[in-house]
Structure formats: structure tokens, C-alpha cells
PDB file of C-alpha atoms in Angstrom:
ATOM      1  CA  UNK A   1     139.817  72.463 105.219  1.00  0.00           C
ATOM      2  CA  UNK A   2     138.196  71.423 101.963  1.00  0.00           C
ATOM      3  CA  UNK A   3     137.815  67.883 100.641  1.00  0.00           C
ATOM      4  CA  UNK A   4     140.903  68.638  98.526  1.00  0.00           C
ATOM      5  CA  UNK A   5     142.974  69.498 101.599  1.00  0.00           C
ATOM      6  CA  UNK A   6     141.675  66.398 103.388  1.00  0.00           C
ATOM      7  CA  UNK A   7     142.571  64.195 100.423  1.00  0.00           C
ATOM      8  CA  UNK A   8     146.158  65.408 100.239  1.00  0.00           C
ATOM      9  CA  UNK A   9     146.569  65.008 104.008  1.00  0.00           C
ATOM     10  CA  UNK A  10     145.321  61.398 103.750  1.00  0.00           C
ATOM     11  CA  UNK A  11     147.567  60.587 100.786  1.00  0.00           C
ATOM     12  CA  UNK A  12     150.586  62.073 102.542  1.00  0.00           C
ATOM     13  CA  UNK A  13     149.885  59.942 105.607  1.00  0.00           C
ATOM     14  CA  UNK A  14     149.665  56.882 103.341  1.00  0.00           C
ATOM     15  CA  UNK A  15     152.857  57.807 101.479  1.00  0.00           C
ATOM     16  CA  UNK A  16     150.991  57.973  98.161  1.00  0.00           C
ATOM     17  CA  UNK A  17     150.823  60.420  95.294  1.00  0.00           C
ATOM     18  CA  UNK A  18     147.526  61.805  94.008  1.00  0.00           C
ATOM     19  CA  UNK A  19     145.809  60.670  90.849  1.00  0.00           C
ATOM     20  CA  UNK A  20     143.506  63.242  89.263  1.00  0.00           C
ATOM     21  CA  UNK A  21     141.218  62.368  86.350  1.00  0.00           C
ATOM     22  CA  UNK A  22     139.625  64.891  83.993  1.00  0.00           C
ATOM     23  CA  UNK A  23     136.278  64.160  82.351  1.00  0.00           C
ATOM     24  CA  UNK A  24     134.046  66.542  80.397  1.00  0.00           C
ATOM     25  CA  UNK A  25     130.667  66.735  82.134  1.00  0.00           C
ATOM     26  CA  UNK A  26     127.897  65.454  79.886  1.00  0.00           C
ATOM     27  CA  UNK A  27     130.124  63.745  77.292  1.00  0.00           C
ATOM     28  CA  UNK A  28     128.762  62.009  75.254  1.00  0.00           C
ATOM     29  CA  UNK A  29     125.492  62.451  77.154  1.00  0.00           C
ATOM     30  CA  UNK A  30     124.430  63.144  80.739  1.00  0.00           C
ATOM     31  CA  UNK A  31     123.674  59.564  81.834  1.00  0.00           C
ATOM     32  CA  UNK A  32     126.767  57.935  80.292  1.00  0.00           C
ATOM     33  CA  UNK A  33     128.988  60.670  81.684  1.00  0.00           C
ATOM     34  CA  UNK A  34     127.498  60.341  85.167  1.00  0.00           C
ATOM     35  CA  UNK A  35     128.046  56.567  85.078  1.00  0.00           C
ATOM     36  CA  UNK A  36     131.727  57.094  84.259  1.00  0.00           C
ATOM     37  CA  UNK A  37     132.232  59.826  86.865  1.00  0.00           C
ATOM     38  CA  UNK A  38     130.472  57.840  89.604  1.00  0.00           C
ATOM     39  CA  UNK A  39     132.858  54.970  88.830  1.00  0.00           C
ATOM     40  CA  UNK A  40     136.061  57.038  89.027  1.00  0.00           C
ATOM     41  CA  UNK A  41     136.644  56.808  92.812  1.00  0.00           C
ATOM     42  CA  UNK A  42     136.304  53.017  92.685  1.00  0.00           C
ATOM     43  CA  UNK A  43     138.908  52.999  89.897  1.00  0.00           C
ATOM     44  CA  UNK A  44     141.392  54.757  92.197  1.00  0.00           C
ATOM     45  CA  UNK A  45     140.805  58.409  91.318  1.00  0.00           C
ATOM     46  CA  UNK A  46     141.603  60.727  94.240  1.00  0.00           C
ATOM     47  CA  UNK A  47     140.294  63.999  92.741  1.00  0.00           C
ATOM     48  CA  UNK A  48     137.861  64.486  89.860  1.00  0.00           C
ATOM     49  CA  UNK A  49     138.313  67.375  87.450  1.00  0.00           C
ATOM     50  CA  UNK A  50     134.941  68.037  85.892  1.00  0.00           C
ATOM     51  CA  UNK A  51     135.056  69.956  82.638  1.00  0.00           C
ATOM     52  CA  UNK A  52     132.459  72.657  82.021  1.00  0.00           C
ATOM     53  CA  UNK A  53     131.767  72.667  78.259  1.00  0.00           C
ATOM     54  CA  UNK A  54     132.375  75.961  76.493  1.00  0.00           C
ATOM     55  CA  UNK A  55     132.187  77.070  72.873  1.00  0.00           C
ATOM     56  CA  UNK A  56     135.705  78.552  72.720  1.00  0.00           C
ATOM     57  CA  UNK A  57     138.032  76.334  74.786  1.00  0.00           C
ATOM     58  CA  UNK A  58     141.336  77.991  73.914  1.00  0.00           C
ATOM     59  CA  UNK A  59     143.595  75.886  76.180  1.00  0.00           C
ATOM     60  CA  UNK A  60     142.225  72.547  74.990  1.00  0.00           C
ATOM     61  CA  UNK A  61     143.436  70.336  72.206  1.00  0.00           C
ATOM     62  CA  UNK A  62     141.195  68.603  69.658  1.00  0.00           C
ATOM     63  CA  UNK A  63     140.248  65.681  71.925  1.00  0.00           C
ATOM     64  CA  UNK A  64     138.806  67.836  74.690  1.00  0.00           C
ATOM     65  CA  UNK A  65     137.412  70.388  72.231  1.00  0.00           C
ATOM     66  CA  UNK A  66     135.399  67.601  70.604  1.00  0.00           C
ATOM     67  CA  UNK A  67     134.249  66.384  74.027  1.00  0.00           C
ATOM     68  CA  UNK A  68     132.959  69.867  74.781  1.00  0.00           C
ATOM     69  CA  UNK A  69     131.130  69.971  71.453  1.00  0.00           C
ATOM     70  CA  UNK A  70     129.505  66.584  72.091  1.00  0.00           C
ATOM     71  CA  UNK A  71     128.478  67.721  75.555  1.00  0.00           C
ATOM     72  CA  UNK A  72     126.977  70.983  74.312  1.00  0.00           C
ATOM     73  CA  UNK A  73     125.171  69.197  71.474  1.00  0.00           C
ATOM     74  CA  UNK A  74     123.695  66.799  74.040  1.00  0.00           C
ATOM     75  CA  UNK A  75     122.208  69.806  75.837  1.00  0.00           C
ATOM     76  CA  UNK A  76     124.749  70.326  78.623  1.00  0.00           C
ATOM     77  CA  UNK A  77     124.768  73.732  80.303  1.00  0.00           C
ATOM     78  CA  UNK A  78     126.407  75.203  83.394  1.00  0.00           C
ATOM     79  CA  UNK A  79     123.134  74.616  85.235  1.00  0.00           C
ATOM     80  CA  UNK A  80     123.267  70.928  84.270  1.00  0.00           C
ATOM     81  CA  UNK A  81     126.914  70.667  85.349  1.00  0.00           C
ATOM     82  CA  UNK A  82     125.795  71.802  88.802  1.00  0.00           C
ATOM     83  CA  UNK A  83     122.975  69.233  88.732  1.00  0.00           C
ATOM     84  CA  UNK A  84     125.555  66.648  87.641  1.00  0.00           C
ATOM     85  CA  UNK A  85     127.753  67.394  90.662  1.00  0.00           C
ATOM     86  CA  UNK A  86     124.712  67.223  92.936  1.00  0.00           C
ATOM     87  CA  UNK A  87     123.812  63.802  91.512  1.00  0.00           C
ATOM     88  CA  UNK A  88     127.380  62.569  92.102  1.00  0.00           C
ATOM     89  CA  UNK A  89     127.211  63.729  95.720  1.00  0.00           C
ATOM     90  CA  UNK A  90     124.152  61.547  96.331  1.00  0.00           C
ATOM     91  CA  UNK A  91     126.460  58.519  96.507  1.00  0.00           C
ATOM     92  CA  UNK A  92     129.877  60.060  97.280  1.00  0.00           C
ATOM     93  CA  UNK A  93     130.477  62.773  99.839  1.00  0.00           C
ATOM     94  CA  UNK A  94     134.256  62.456 100.096  1.00  0.00           C
ATOM     95  CA  UNK A  95     135.883  62.567  96.628  1.00  0.00           C
ATOM     96  CA  UNK A  96     136.811  66.151  95.729  1.00  0.00           C
ATOM     97  CA  UNK A  97     135.399  67.732  92.586  1.00  0.00           C
ATOM     98  CA  UNK A  98     137.280  70.512  90.814  1.00  0.00           C
ATOM     99  CA  UNK A  99     135.241  72.309  88.159  1.00  0.00           C
ATOM    100  CA  UNK A 100     137.484  73.274  85.253  1.00  0.00           C
ATOM    101  CA  UNK A 101     136.533  75.668  82.515  1.00  0.00           C
ATOM    102  CA  UNK A 102     136.365  79.237  81.317  1.00  0.00           C
ATOM    103  CA  UNK A 103     135.052  82.410  82.885  1.00  0.00           C
ATOM    104  CA  UNK A 104     132.317  83.322  80.395  1.00  0.00           C
ATOM    105  CA  UNK A 105     129.613  80.871  81.623  1.00  0.00           C
ATOM    106  CA  UNK A 106     130.358  81.798  85.253  1.00  0.00           C
ATOM    107  CA  UNK A 107     130.223  85.521  84.481  1.00  0.00           C
ATOM    108  CA  UNK A 108     126.956  85.044  82.616  1.00  0.00           C
ATOM    109  CA  UNK A 109     125.414  83.274  85.592  1.00  0.00           C
ATOM    110  CA  UNK A 110     126.745  85.863  88.043  1.00  0.00           C
ATOM    111  CA  UNK A 111     129.718  85.180  90.309  1.00  0.00           C
ATOM    112  CA  UNK A 112     127.861  85.268  93.630  1.00  0.00           C
ATOM    113  CA  UNK A 113     125.066  83.041  92.387  1.00  0.00           C
ATOM    114  CA  UNK A 114     127.523  80.620  90.786  1.00  0.00           C
ATOM    115  CA  UNK A 115     129.662  80.300  93.925  1.00  0.00           C
ATOM    116  CA  UNK A 116     126.618  79.723  96.127  1.00  0.00           C
ATOM    117  CA  UNK A 117     125.266  77.098  93.725  1.00  0.00           C
ATOM    118  CA  UNK A 118     128.660  75.417  93.238  1.00  0.00           C
ATOM    119  CA  UNK A 119     129.167  75.100  96.983  1.00  0.00           C
ATOM    120  CA  UNK A 120     125.653  73.688  97.402  1.00  0.00           C
ATOM    121  CA  UNK A 121     126.320  71.188  94.580  1.00  0.00           C
ATOM    122  CA  UNK A 122     129.395  69.851  96.358  1.00  0.00           C
ATOM    123  CA  UNK A 123     132.087  71.382  94.165  1.00  0.00           C
ATOM    124  CA  UNK A 124     135.329  71.897  96.097  1.00  0.00           C
ATOM    125  CA  UNK A 125     137.582  73.873  93.784  1.00  0.00           C
ATOM    126  CA  UNK A 126     137.800  75.819  90.548  1.00  0.00           C
ATOM    127  CA  UNK A 127     140.278  75.986  87.692  1.00  0.00           C
ATOM    128  CA  UNK A 128     139.403  78.878  85.403  1.00  0.00           C
ATOM    129  CA  UNK A 129     142.111  79.022  82.794  1.00  0.00           C
ATOM    130  CA  UNK A 130     141.382  82.419  81.289  1.00  0.00           C
ATOM    131  CA  UNK A 131     141.451  84.484  84.501  1.00  0.00           C
ATOM    132  CA  UNK A 132     145.020  85.626  85.294  1.00  0.00           C
ATOM    133  CA  UNK A 133     146.099  86.594  88.844  1.00  0.00           C
ATOM    134  CA  UNK A 134     145.581  90.257  87.979  1.00  0.00           C
ATOM    135  CA  UNK A 135     141.846  89.481  87.945  1.00  0.00           C
ATOM    136  CA  UNK A 136     141.770  87.757  91.364  1.00  0.00           C
ATOM    137  CA  UNK A 137     139.110  90.123  92.688  1.00  0.00           C
ATOM    138  CA  UNK A 138     136.799  88.922  89.905  1.00  0.00           C
ATOM    139  CA  UNK A 139     136.434  85.290  91.037  1.00  0.00           C
ATOM    140  CA  UNK A 140     139.451  83.899  92.901  1.00  0.00           C
ATOM    141  CA  UNK A 141     139.094  85.856  96.143  1.00  0.00           C
ATOM    142  CA  UNK A 142     135.268  85.538  96.274  1.00  0.00           C
ATOM    143  CA  UNK A 143     135.650  81.784  95.666  1.00  0.00           C
ATOM    144  CA  UNK A 144     138.087  81.384  98.555  1.00  0.00           C
ATOM    145  CA  UNK A 145     135.731  83.398 100.775  1.00  0.00           C
ATOM    146  CA  UNK A 146     132.923  81.007  99.803  1.00  0.00           C
ATOM    147  CA  UNK A 147     135.032  78.018 100.877  1.00  0.00           C
ATOM    148  CA  UNK A 148     136.192  76.824  97.457  1.00  0.00           C
ATOM    149  CA  UNK A 149     139.812  76.297  96.523  1.00  0.00           C
ATOM    150  CA  UNK A 150     141.027  78.327  93.555  1.00  0.00           C
ATOM    151  CA  UNK A 151     143.668  76.353  91.698  1.00  0.00           C
ATOM    152  CA  UNK A 152     146.125  78.185  89.520  1.00  0.00           C
ATOM    153  CA  UNK A 153     148.122  76.915  86.558  1.00  0.00           C
ATOM    154  CA  UNK A 154     151.888  77.310  86.349  1.00  0.00           C
ATOM    155  CA  UNK A 155     153.661  76.560  83.059  1.00  0.00           C
ATOM    156  CA  UNK A 156     157.185  76.147  81.655  1.00  0.00           C
ATOM    157  CA  UNK A 157     157.072  79.867  80.823  1.00  0.00           C
ATOM    158  CA  UNK A 158     156.195  80.943  84.391  1.00  0.00           C
ATOM    159  CA  UNK A 159     159.558  82.429  85.353  1.00  0.00           C
ATOM    160  CA  UNK A 160     160.838  83.283  88.853  1.00  0.00           C
ATOM    161  CA  UNK A 161     159.564  86.835  88.539  1.00  0.00           C
ATOM    162  CA  UNK A 162     156.033  85.709  87.664  1.00  0.00           C
ATOM    163  CA  UNK A 163     155.776  82.698  89.989  1.00  0.00           C
ATOM    164  CA  UNK A 164     155.039  84.570  93.273  1.00  0.00           C
ATOM    165  CA  UNK A 165     152.109  86.327  91.570  1.00  0.00           C
ATOM    166  CA  UNK A 166     150.727  82.999  90.362  1.00  0.00           C
ATOM    167  CA  UNK A 167     151.059  81.427  93.811  1.00  0.00           C
ATOM    168  CA  UNK A 168     149.756  84.378  95.816  1.00  0.00           C
ATOM    169  CA  UNK A 169     146.089  83.395  96.094  1.00  0.00           C
ATOM    170  CA  UNK A 170     146.294  79.760  94.982  1.00  0.00           C
ATOM    171  CA  UNK A 171     144.922  77.055  97.275  1.00  0.00           C
ATOM    172  CA  UNK A 172     144.215  73.323  97.130  1.00  0.00           C
ATOM    173  CA  UNK A 173     147.041  72.539  94.747  1.00  0.00           C
ATOM    174  CA  UNK A 174     149.131  74.101  92.011  1.00  0.00           C
ATOM    175  CA  UNK A 175     148.520  72.603  88.575  1.00  0.00           C
ATOM    176  CA  UNK A 176     151.817  72.525  86.695  1.00  0.00           C
ATOM    177  CA  UNK A 177     151.310  72.327  82.934  1.00  0.00           C
ATOM    178  CA  UNK A 178     154.159  70.106  81.763  1.00  0.00           C
ATOM    179  CA  UNK A 179     154.311  71.319  78.176  1.00  0.00           C
ATOM    180  CA  UNK A 180     153.783  74.549  76.289  1.00  0.00           C
ATOM    181  CA  UNK A 181     150.684  74.489  74.128  1.00  0.00           C
ATOM    182  CA  UNK A 182     147.324  72.774  74.298  1.00  0.00           C
ATOM    183  CA  UNK A 183     146.110  69.599  76.001  1.00  0.00           C
ATOM    184  CA  UNK A 184     147.028  66.306  74.357  1.00  0.00           C
ATOM    185  CA  UNK A 185     149.656  67.919  72.129  1.00  0.00           C
ATOM    186  CA  UNK A 186     152.832  66.227  73.379  1.00  0.00           C
ATOM    187  CA  UNK A 187     154.126  63.846  76.026  1.00  0.00           C
ATOM    188  CA  UNK A 188     155.369  65.068  79.391  1.00  0.00           C
ATOM    189  CA  UNK A 189     158.943  64.125  80.320  1.00  0.00           C
ATOM    190  CA  UNK A 190     159.775  63.537  83.985  1.00  0.00           C
ATOM    191  CA  UNK A 191     163.331  64.792  83.443  1.00  0.00           C
ATOM    192  CA  UNK A 192     161.970  68.153  82.269  1.00  0.00           C
ATOM    193  CA  UNK A 193     159.244  68.345  84.897  1.00  0.00           C
ATOM    194  CA  UNK A 194     161.322  67.495  87.986  1.00  0.00           C
ATOM    195  CA  UNK A 195     163.363  70.726  88.239  1.00  0.00           C
ATOM    196  CA  UNK A 196     160.278  72.843  87.530  1.00  0.00           C
ATOM    197  CA  UNK A 197     158.274  71.140  90.276  1.00  0.00           C
ATOM    198  CA  UNK A 198     161.194  71.595  92.673  1.00  0.00           C
ATOM    199  CA  UNK A 199     161.335  75.285  91.766  1.00  0.00           C
ATOM    200  CA  UNK A 200     157.638  75.732  92.559  1.00  0.00           C
ATOM    201  CA  UNK A 201     157.789  73.674  95.757  1.00  0.00           C
ATOM    202  CA  UNK A 202     160.617  75.894  97.008  1.00  0.00           C
ATOM    203  CA  UNK A 203     158.112  78.782  96.975  1.00  0.00           C
ATOM    204  CA  UNK A 204     154.983  77.129  98.394  1.00  0.00           C
ATOM    205  CA  UNK A 205     153.767  74.402 100.739  1.00  0.00           C
ATOM    206  CA  UNK A 206     150.788  73.659  98.483  1.00  0.00           C
ATOM    207  CA  UNK A 207     150.923  70.308  96.622  1.00  0.00           C
ATOM    208  CA  UNK A 208     152.068  70.475  93.003  1.00  0.00           C
ATOM    209  CA  UNK A 209     150.210  68.265  90.530  1.00  0.00           C
ATOM    210  CA  UNK A 210     151.394  67.801  86.938  1.00  0.00           C
ATOM    211  CA  UNK A 211     149.119  67.498  83.920  1.00  0.00           C
ATOM    212  CA  UNK A 212     149.120  67.728  80.091  1.00  0.00           C
ATOM    213  CA  UNK A 213     150.941  64.992  78.197  1.00  0.00           C
ATOM    214  CA  UNK A 214     150.322  62.104  80.625  1.00  0.00           C
ATOM    215  CA  UNK A 215     148.666  59.245  78.746  1.00  0.00           C
ATOM    216  CA  UNK A 216     149.795  55.865  80.112  1.00  0.00           C
ATOM    217  CA  UNK A 217     150.319  54.074  83.449  1.00  0.00           C
ATOM    218  CA  UNK A 218     154.085  54.267  82.944  1.00  0.00           C
ATOM    219  CA  UNK A 219     153.953  57.992  82.246  1.00  0.00           C
ATOM    220  CA  UNK A 220     151.631  58.543  85.233  1.00  0.00           C
ATOM    221  CA  UNK A 221     154.114  56.727  87.473  1.00  0.00           C
ATOM    222  CA  UNK A 222     157.099  58.678  86.142  1.00  0.00           C
ATOM    223  CA  UNK A 223     155.424  62.080  86.472  1.00  0.00           C
ATOM    224  CA  UNK A 224     153.910  61.349  89.900  1.00  0.00           C
ATOM    225  CA  UNK A 225     157.380  60.284  90.984  1.00  0.00           C
ATOM    226  CA  UNK A 226     158.666  63.852  90.620  1.00  0.00           C
ATOM    227  CA  UNK A 227     155.539  65.677  91.859  1.00  0.00           C
ATOM    228  CA  UNK A 228     152.731  65.297  94.395  1.00  0.00           C
ATOM    229  CA  UNK A 229     150.563  63.628  91.797  1.00  0.00           C
ATOM    230  CA  UNK A 230     149.461  63.684  88.195  1.00  0.00           C
ATOM    231  CA  UNK A 231     146.448  64.481  86.025  1.00  0.00           C
ATOM    232  CA  UNK A 232     145.217  62.501  83.024  1.00  0.00           C
ATOM    233  CA  UNK A 233     142.548  63.984  80.780  1.00  0.00           C
ATOM    234  CA  UNK A 234     142.836  63.585  77.009  1.00  0.00           C
ATOM    235  CA  UNK A 235     143.639  59.848  77.116  1.00  0.00           C
ATOM    236  CA  UNK A 236     140.463  59.178  79.133  1.00  0.00           C
ATOM    237  CA  UNK A 237     138.321  61.586  77.109  1.00  0.00           C
ATOM    238  CA  UNK A 238     139.559  59.957  73.881  1.00  0.00           C
ATOM    239  CA  UNK A 239     138.187  56.575  74.990  1.00  0.00           C
ATOM    240  CA  UNK A 240     134.840  58.149  75.867  1.00  0.00           C
ATOM    241  CA  UNK A 241     134.793  59.812  72.444  1.00  0.00           C
ATOM    242  CA  UNK A 242     135.372  56.430  70.792  1.00  0.00           C
ATOM    243  CA  UNK A 243     132.174  55.191  72.417  1.00  0.00           C
ATOM    244  CA  UNK A 244     133.879  52.679  74.688  1.00  0.00           C
ATOM    245  CA  UNK A 245     131.644  51.238  77.449  1.00  0.00           C
ATOM    246  CA  UNK A 246     131.962  52.848  80.881  1.00  0.00           C
ATOM    247  CA  UNK A 247     133.452  49.626  82.290  1.00  0.00           C
ATOM    248  CA  UNK A 248     136.248  49.703  79.701  1.00  0.00           C
ATOM    249  CA  UNK A 249     136.992  53.376  80.364  1.00  0.00           C
ATOM    250  CA  UNK A 250     137.111  52.751  84.116  1.00  0.00           C
ATOM    251  CA  UNK A 251     139.390  49.721  83.693  1.00  0.00           C
ATOM    252  CA  UNK A 252     141.850  51.964  81.823  1.00  0.00           C
ATOM    253  CA  UNK A 253     141.537  54.636  84.518  1.00  0.00           C
ATOM    254  CA  UNK A 254     142.366  52.017  87.150  1.00  0.00           C
ATOM    255  CA  UNK A 255     145.667  51.220  85.394  1.00  0.00           C
ATOM    256  CA  UNK A 256     146.527  54.930  85.330  1.00  0.00           C
ATOM    257  CA  UNK A 257     145.693  55.275  89.031  1.00  0.00           C
ATOM    258  CA  UNK A 258     147.879  52.294  89.891  1.00  0.00           C
ATOM    259  CA  UNK A 259     150.744  53.893  87.994  1.00  0.00           C
ATOM    260  CA  UNK A 260     150.323  57.263  89.703  1.00  0.00           C
ATOM    261  CA  UNK A 261     150.060  55.692  93.145  1.00  0.00           C
ATOM    262  CA  UNK A 262     153.358  53.863  92.551  1.00  0.00           C
ATOM    263  CA  UNK A 263     155.041  57.186  91.734  1.00  0.00           C
TER     264      UNK A 263
END
């Protein structure tokens, strides 16, 4: 059982849906970012998705691309992301952290070394968007063996033939991408998402969380109402990019969490 598994068990017992917040590690700088991330659990965040900045973030829209650029320009590296997670764990040993990014920095570090360091830093799961199931031996299976959940994305184009392959080695939760395209590009619609979530849940007992296109408390409530929870990223990252104070960002996050928990 990972912290992710424990969190979903607790939420189920409480009759609540999960609220997951995405923040780019080190955006706009290490200290400001750490202040925001340390404040997320108090704002109602159940699981933190921590972005690993990368120079070619092909799944991300302009908002998160710019966050990655700011983070890299401020000197953020994979090594510092691990230090960041370690610093978070000094005051919080229960909130799950999912590191989300691309394979290149992990490959460059070396898979075995990365997994050992990630586990030691208190990271609980990985989302690596450019490694398909056909490459599970590369990172997914070693990650599970090291005690980390490997979370897979399913999308509107994941048909019934493809779905079992996507689900085969997934653990922690399934991340359903509500729209085709990049992050922040369009709004998710609960009426479109509901049948897709039901289709996935018919094939797995793992929780299904919905992200992309969720940007308000009302939208978070609607999407969480048809899934096991929801993810908000671009709307939070946008506020950070505007230079809003951490307290203002966290107040907004709290409204999103309230919406999701009503779902």
C-alpha cells in the first residue's frame, strides 16, 4: 500500500472524491514554489502532482510550458525536484506526491538511480507521458518493483481494444484525459466524461481521476461527480505565473478542493 492507495481508501470511507492539484516544481523559483506546495494539503489537496520541468513538454499547453521555462531558468533540475520533495516531506509525511514529466531526464539520470532517489525523497507515484505501455519494461515495471505507483493516462481516443493494454500495469489511479489535445486547451464536460469513466471503471478496480479542462470550483464539482476525483493544473499554474502571492493561490485552490469534495 502506497500513500496514494491509503488516500483513496480514506476518501472512500469518508464518502468523498479526490482533489489532485498540479504544480510545476520550482516555478517561479524554488522557495516560492515550496511555499505553495507546502500549503496545498491545508487548502484541501488530497494528492499533489509535482511537475518535473523539461525543455520539450509535448503534452502541455502554453501555461504549463511557460511554467517549465520559468522553472528551468530559475535553475531547477531533476536533482532539485528530488530535493524539493525531500523538503516537503520534512513537514508532511502523509500527502501523496506524484512526479509528472517526461522520460528524458529520468533516462539521463539512470532508471535504477532515479527510482532509488525518488523513493528516498518520498515520491509515491510517477506519470511519464511519453512512455507507452509497450515500453513498460523501461520504467513502469521497475517503478512498481521499487514501491512506486505507475499511473497511466487514458484519453477519448483510447478505444476498447487499446484500453486493456493501458490498464495492464497501471496502479494508484488511472488519469483520464477529458479532452483531446494539450493541457488548458478546452473545458471538460461532465456529460462527455461520464460514459468514458464508466467504460474504464468496468475494466478496472483502480480509481479513475479526470484532468485537463477543469478550471473552476463548479467544473471541479461536476467532473468529480462522475469520477473518483479531479485534477486541476493550468488554472493554478496560471495564477503562479501572474505572480500572485502564495496565500492568494492557496485560497483559490481551497475553492477548487471544496468543489471537488462536493462532487
